[in-house]
Amino acid sequence: GESVGLHLPTLSVQEGDNSIINCAYSNSASDYFIWYKQESGKGPQFIIDIRSNMDKRQGQRVTVLLNKTVKHLSLQIAATQPGDSAVYFCAEIFSGTYKYIFGTGTRLKVLA
Amino acid sequence: DGGITQSPKYLFRKEGQNVTLSCEQNLNHDAMYWYRQDPGQGLRLIYYSQIVNDFQKGDIAEGYSVSREKKESFPLTVTSAQKNPTAFYLCASSIMSLAKNIQYFGAGTRLSVL
């Protein structure tokens, strides 16, 4: 909901620019990662996933990069649009457990 | 429409009252999950179930209870023992696969205390 985004880091970008949202994950044994988008008052939506045997995966207008050395994940959104405004968060999964660890999220604001 | 349906969208609880949040899925997923979302925090797992008639506690199960009598349904009861229940509650479901375990979420229920 609206209050979910309170106290989150905010990234403001101009419409049409590219956005890069970062996530540091905690468990070096995590082998599967997902990015979610959460609009105000709604549940999270799956955007893109990546397995630990990959460094990069591309979707439609989105790219996820994984750096296992520093336990870092990033989501790149090309040609950011007003509809991209939302909170974005990553999830790390150790596939042997089915348990997700969620990041706190970043609020993306698209400026017209 | 395939998906996960949570109801109600908004819920108010009085002091000492138990309230039940509904979660139904028609995705034929085996696993279902309940999370709590508070401002500025990541989702925290309350309970999860990987099969009918079985469920496990998550990280913050105290003050909550669940049941899994049907594959499609995983209701969450917030009991009077939960002293700080105000939050956004999210239900999710997934297939049971070690290869690809994407959790899909419902639209959430916002619970407030009167």
Tab-separated table of C-alpha atoms in Angstrom:
chain	number	residue	atom	x	y	z
A	1	GLY	CA	0.000	0.000	0.000
A	2	GLU	CA	0.956	3.638	0.047
A	3	SER	CA	2.651	3.382	3.419
A	4	VAL	CA	4.893	0.553	2.226
A	5	GLY	CA	7.158	3.054	0.500
A	6	LEU	CA	7.818	5.209	3.551
A	7	HIS	CA	11.521	5.565	4.419
A	8	LEU	CA	12.668	3.682	1.332
A	9	PRO	CA	15.520	4.924	-0.832
A	10	THR	CA	14.123	6.763	-3.829
A	11	LEU	CA	15.429	6.913	-7.361
A	12	SER	CA	14.059	9.736	-9.505
A	13	VAL	CA	14.541	9.541	-13.270
A	14	GLN	CA	13.320	11.511	-16.245
A	15	GLU	CA	10.829	9.816	-18.521
A	16	GLY	CA	12.728	8.153	-21.348
A	17	ASP	CA	15.974	7.751	-19.411
A	18	ASN	CA	17.335	4.412	-18.244
A	19	SER	CA	16.962	3.371	-14.588
A	20	ILE	CA	19.293	1.210	-12.536
A	21	ILE	CA	18.065	-0.222	-9.255
A	22	ASN	CA	20.498	-2.061	-6.998
A	23	CYS	CA	20.183	-4.811	-4.444
A	24	ALA	CA	22.778	-6.362	-2.140
A	25	TYR	CA	21.930	-9.902	-1.145
A	26	SER	CA	22.987	-11.608	2.032
A	27	ASN	CA	23.512	-15.325	1.514
A	28	SER	CA	26.378	-16.544	-0.673
A	29	ALA	CA	24.525	-19.883	-0.959
A	30	SER	CA	21.532	-18.232	-2.657
A	31	ASP	CA	21.281	-19.550	-6.198
A	32	TYR	CA	18.132	-18.000	-7.602
A	33	PHE	CA	17.067	-14.353	-7.660
A	34	ILE	CA	13.866	-12.541	-8.584
A	35	TRP	CA	12.919	-8.905	-9.074
A	36	TYR	CA	9.423	-7.777	-8.154
A	37	LYS	CA	7.524	-4.557	-8.835
A	38	GLN	CA	4.953	-3.326	-6.326
A	39	GLU	CA	2.581	-0.509	-7.210
A	40	SER	CA	0.830	1.464	-4.526
A	41	GLY	CA	-1.882	-0.566	-2.785
A	42	LYS	CA	-1.177	-3.717	-4.791
A	43	GLY	CA	0.654	-6.995	-4.405
A	44	PRO	CA	4.136	-7.553	-5.857
A	45	GLN	CA	4.379	-8.567	-9.521
A	46	PHE	CA	7.097	-10.810	-10.933
A	47	ILE	CA	9.385	-8.967	-13.370
A	48	ILE	CA	12.378	-11.160	-14.130
A	49	ASP	CA	14.491	-13.900	-12.582
A	50	ILE	CA	18.073	-15.131	-12.866
A	51	ARG	CA	19.911	-18.235	-11.730
A	52	SER	CA	23.351	-18.049	-10.157
A	53	ASN	CA	24.995	-19.752	-13.152
A	54	MET	CA	24.218	-16.643	-15.229
A	55	ASP	CA	25.613	-13.088	-15.080
A	56	LYS	CA	22.944	-11.376	-17.145
A	57	ARG	CA	19.414	-11.956	-18.329
A	58	GLN	CA	17.289	-9.758	-20.536
A	59	GLY	CA	13.561	-9.336	-20.770
A	60	GLN	CA	11.360	-6.800	-22.441
A	61	ARG	CA	12.912	-3.410	-21.546
A	62	VAL	CA	14.495	-4.938	-18.419
A	63	THR	CA	17.889	-6.486	-17.757
A	64	VAL	CA	19.087	-8.140	-14.565
A	65	LEU	CA	22.799	-8.315	-13.762
A	66	LEU	CA	24.266	-10.602	-11.120
A	67	ASN	CA	27.688	-10.166	-9.538
A	68	LYS	CA	28.272	-13.112	-7.234
A	69	THR	CA	31.704	-11.901	-6.164
A	70	VAL	CA	30.239	-8.930	-4.314
A	71	LYS	CA	26.749	-10.384	-3.829
A	72	HIS	CA	25.095	-7.684	-5.880
A	73	LEU	CA	22.075	-7.680	-8.138
A	74	SER	CA	20.853	-4.868	-10.358
A	75	LEU	CA	17.757	-4.216	-12.429
A	76	GLN	CA	18.058	-2.002	-15.462
A	77	ILE	CA	14.925	-0.525	-17.018
A	78	ALA	CA	15.334	0.958	-20.481
A	79	ALA	CA	13.395	4.042	-21.603
A	80	THR	CA	11.624	4.451	-18.266
A	81	GLN	CA	7.920	5.251	-18.514
A	82	PRO	CA	5.445	6.757	-16.012
A	83	GLY	CA	3.913	3.299	-15.557
A	84	ASP	CA	7.244	2.100	-14.182
A	85	SER	CA	6.762	4.205	-11.037
A	86	ALA	CA	6.591	1.724	-8.174
A	87	VAL	CA	8.628	0.086	-5.413
A	88	TYR	CA	11.069	-2.522	-6.728
A	89	PHE	CA	12.599	-5.208	-4.556
A	90	CYS	CA	14.727	-8.273	-5.005
A	91	ALA	CA	14.333	-11.719	-3.532
A	92	GLU	CA	17.113	-14.259	-3.027
A	93	ILE	CA	16.354	-17.931	-2.801
A	94	PHE	CA	18.395	-20.922	-1.798
A	95	SER	CA	16.669	-23.525	-3.901
A	96	GLY	CA	17.165	-26.279	-1.365
A	97	THR	CA	14.853	-24.531	1.096
A	98	TYR	CA	12.165	-22.720	-0.939
A	99	LYS	CA	12.648	-19.823	1.440
A	100	TYR	CA	12.779	-16.297	0.058
A	101	ILE	CA	14.752	-13.441	1.601
A	102	PHE	CA	13.339	-10.120	0.442
A	103	GLY	CA	15.152	-6.816	0.166
A	104	THR	CA	13.520	-3.696	1.586
A	105	GLY	CA	13.006	-2.120	-1.815
A	106	THR	CA	13.686	1.056	-3.781
A	107	ARG	CA	11.010	3.522	-4.839
A	108	LEU	CA	11.294	4.542	-8.494
A	109	LYS	CA	9.776	7.919	-9.401
A	110	VAL	CA	9.466	8.805	-13.058
A	111	LEU	CA	9.473	12.541	-13.759
A	112	ALA	CA	7.543	13.819	-16.764
B	1	ASP	CA	-9.141	-15.532	-14.623
B	2	GLY	CA	-6.266	-17.448	-13.068
B	3	GLY	CA	-4.720	-15.962	-9.981
B	4	ILE	CA	-4.667	-15.425	-6.268
B	5	THR	CA	-7.593	-13.715	-4.580
B	6	GLN	CA	-7.283	-12.124	-1.173
B	7	SER	CA	-10.242	-10.776	0.761
B	8	PRO	CA	-11.202	-8.463	2.202
B	9	LYS	CA	-9.081	-5.622	0.826
B	10	TYR	CA	-9.424	-3.690	4.111
B	11	LEU	CA	-10.093	-5.129	7.559
B	12	PHE	CA	-10.458	-3.583	10.977
B	13	ARG	CA	-9.846	-5.421	14.231
B	14	LYS	CA	-11.155	-4.520	17.643
B	15	GLU	CA	-9.229	-5.159	20.839
B	16	GLY	CA	-9.276	-8.852	21.800
B	17	GLN	CA	-10.821	-9.947	18.519
B	18	ASN	CA	-9.616	-12.659	16.163
B	19	VAL	CA	-9.913	-11.897	12.459
B	20	THR	CA	-9.455	-14.168	9.451
B	21	LEU	CA	-7.943	-13.173	6.125
B	22	SER	CA	-8.913	-15.218	3.098
B	23	CYS	CA	-6.570	-16.423	0.345
B	24	GLU	CA	-7.759	-18.520	-2.586
B	25	GLN	CA	-5.780	-19.598	-5.668
B	26	ASN	CA	-6.849	-21.334	-8.865
B	27	LEU	CA	-3.341	-21.826	-10.238
B	28	ASN	CA	-3.144	-25.432	-9.031
B	29	HIS	CA	-0.076	-24.514	-6.986
B	30	ASP	CA	0.980	-26.838	-4.208
B	31	ALA	CA	2.692	-24.260	-2.005
B	32	MET	CA	1.101	-21.233	-0.360
B	33	TYR	CA	2.597	-18.526	1.841
B	34	TRP	CA	1.580	-15.654	4.109
B	35	TYR	CA	3.752	-12.563	4.505
B	36	ARG	CA	3.514	-9.418	6.527
B	37	GLN	CA	4.689	-6.115	5.052
B	38	ASP	CA	5.532	-3.108	7.245
B	39	PRO	CA	6.795	0.285	6.018
B	40	GLY	CA	10.503	0.277	5.218
B	41	GLN	CA	10.911	-3.461	5.779
B	42	GLY	CA	11.175	-6.466	3.527
B	43	LEU	CA	8.390	-9.026	3.453
B	44	ARG	CA	8.478	-11.305	6.479
B	45	LEU	CA	7.207	-14.872	6.337
B	46	ILE	CA	4.433	-15.797	8.769
B	47	TYR	CA	3.465	-19.327	7.699
B	48	TYR	CA	3.817	-21.515	4.648
B	49	SER	CA	2.296	-24.744	3.412
B	50	GLN	CA	3.717	-27.115	0.821
B	51	ILE	CA	0.906	-29.659	0.877
B	52	VAL	CA	-2.691	-29.985	2.049
B	53	ASN	CA	-3.101	-30.546	5.790
B	54	ASP	CA	0.479	-29.522	6.511
B	55	PHE	CA	2.051	-26.137	7.268
B	56	GLN	CA	5.168	-24.723	8.900
B	57	LYS	CA	5.910	-21.624	10.924
B	58	GLY	CA	7.846	-18.852	9.285
B	59	ASP	CA	9.934	-16.186	10.962
B	60	ILE	CA	7.109	-14.331	12.731
B	61	ALA	CA	4.377	-16.914	13.430
B	62	GLU	CA	3.553	-15.814	16.981
B	63	GLY	CA	-0.005	-14.507	17.257
B	64	TYR	CA	-1.088	-16.034	13.947
B	65	SER	CA	-2.658	-19.331	12.915
B	66	VAL	CA	-3.421	-20.983	9.570
B	67	SER	CA	-5.143	-24.017	8.098
B	68	ARG	CA	-4.780	-25.830	4.783
B	69	GLU	CA	-7.811	-28.055	4.359
B	70	LYS	CA	-7.989	-27.563	0.592
B	71	LYS	CA	-5.268	-27.065	-1.992
B	72	GLU	CA	-6.896	-23.836	-3.182
B	73	SER	CA	-7.310	-22.167	0.192
B	74	PHE	CA	-4.924	-20.969	2.924
B	75	PRO	CA	-6.716	-18.672	5.411
B	76	LEU	CA	-4.754	-16.714	8.008
B	77	THR	CA	-6.190	-15.886	11.439
B	78	VAL	CA	-4.736	-12.944	13.307
B	79	THR	CA	-5.405	-13.728	16.944
B	80	SER	CA	-5.748	-11.407	19.912
B	81	ALA	CA	-2.263	-12.562	20.959
B	82	GLN	CA	-0.791	-10.540	18.075
B	83	LYS	CA	-0.283	-7.203	19.807
B	84	ASN	CA	0.782	-5.207	16.772
B	85	PRO	CA	-1.329	-6.511	13.893
B	86	THR	CA	-1.528	-3.323	11.818
B	87	ALA	CA	0.188	-4.166	8.515
B	88	PHE	CA	-0.328	-5.124	4.895
B	89	TYR	CA	-0.738	-8.892	4.559
B	90	LEU	CA	0.229	-10.695	1.370
B	91	CYS	CA	-0.571	-14.225	0.295
B	92	ALA	CA	1.495	-15.990	-2.349
B	93	SER	CA	1.596	-19.346	-4.068
B	94	SER	CA	4.095	-21.306	-6.127
B	95	ILE	CA	4.714	-24.667	-7.727
B	96	MET	CA	7.000	-27.056	-5.874
B	97	SER	CA	10.075	-27.024	-8.061
B	98	LEU	CA	13.696	-26.720	-7.100
B	99	ALA	CA	14.447	-25.450	-10.593
B	100	LYS	CA	12.079	-22.513	-10.738
B	101	ASN	CA	10.164	-21.467	-7.677
B	102	ILE	CA	8.470	-18.174	-8.550
B	103	GLN	CA	6.038	-16.961	-5.933
B	104	TYR	CA	2.996	-15.143	-7.271
B	105	PHE	CA	1.195	-12.710	-4.996
B	106	GLY	CA	-2.357	-11.625	-4.316
B	107	ALA	CA	-3.398	-7.974	-4.048
B	108	GLY	CA	-3.104	-7.911	-0.260
B	109	THR	CA	-5.258	-7.157	2.767
B	110	ARG	CA	-4.655	-4.058	4.850
B	111	LEU	CA	-5.411	-4.711	8.516
B	112	SER	CA	-5.875	-1.884	10.979
B	113	VAL	CA	-6.724	-1.814	14.666
B	114	LEU	CA	-9.734	0.178	15.874
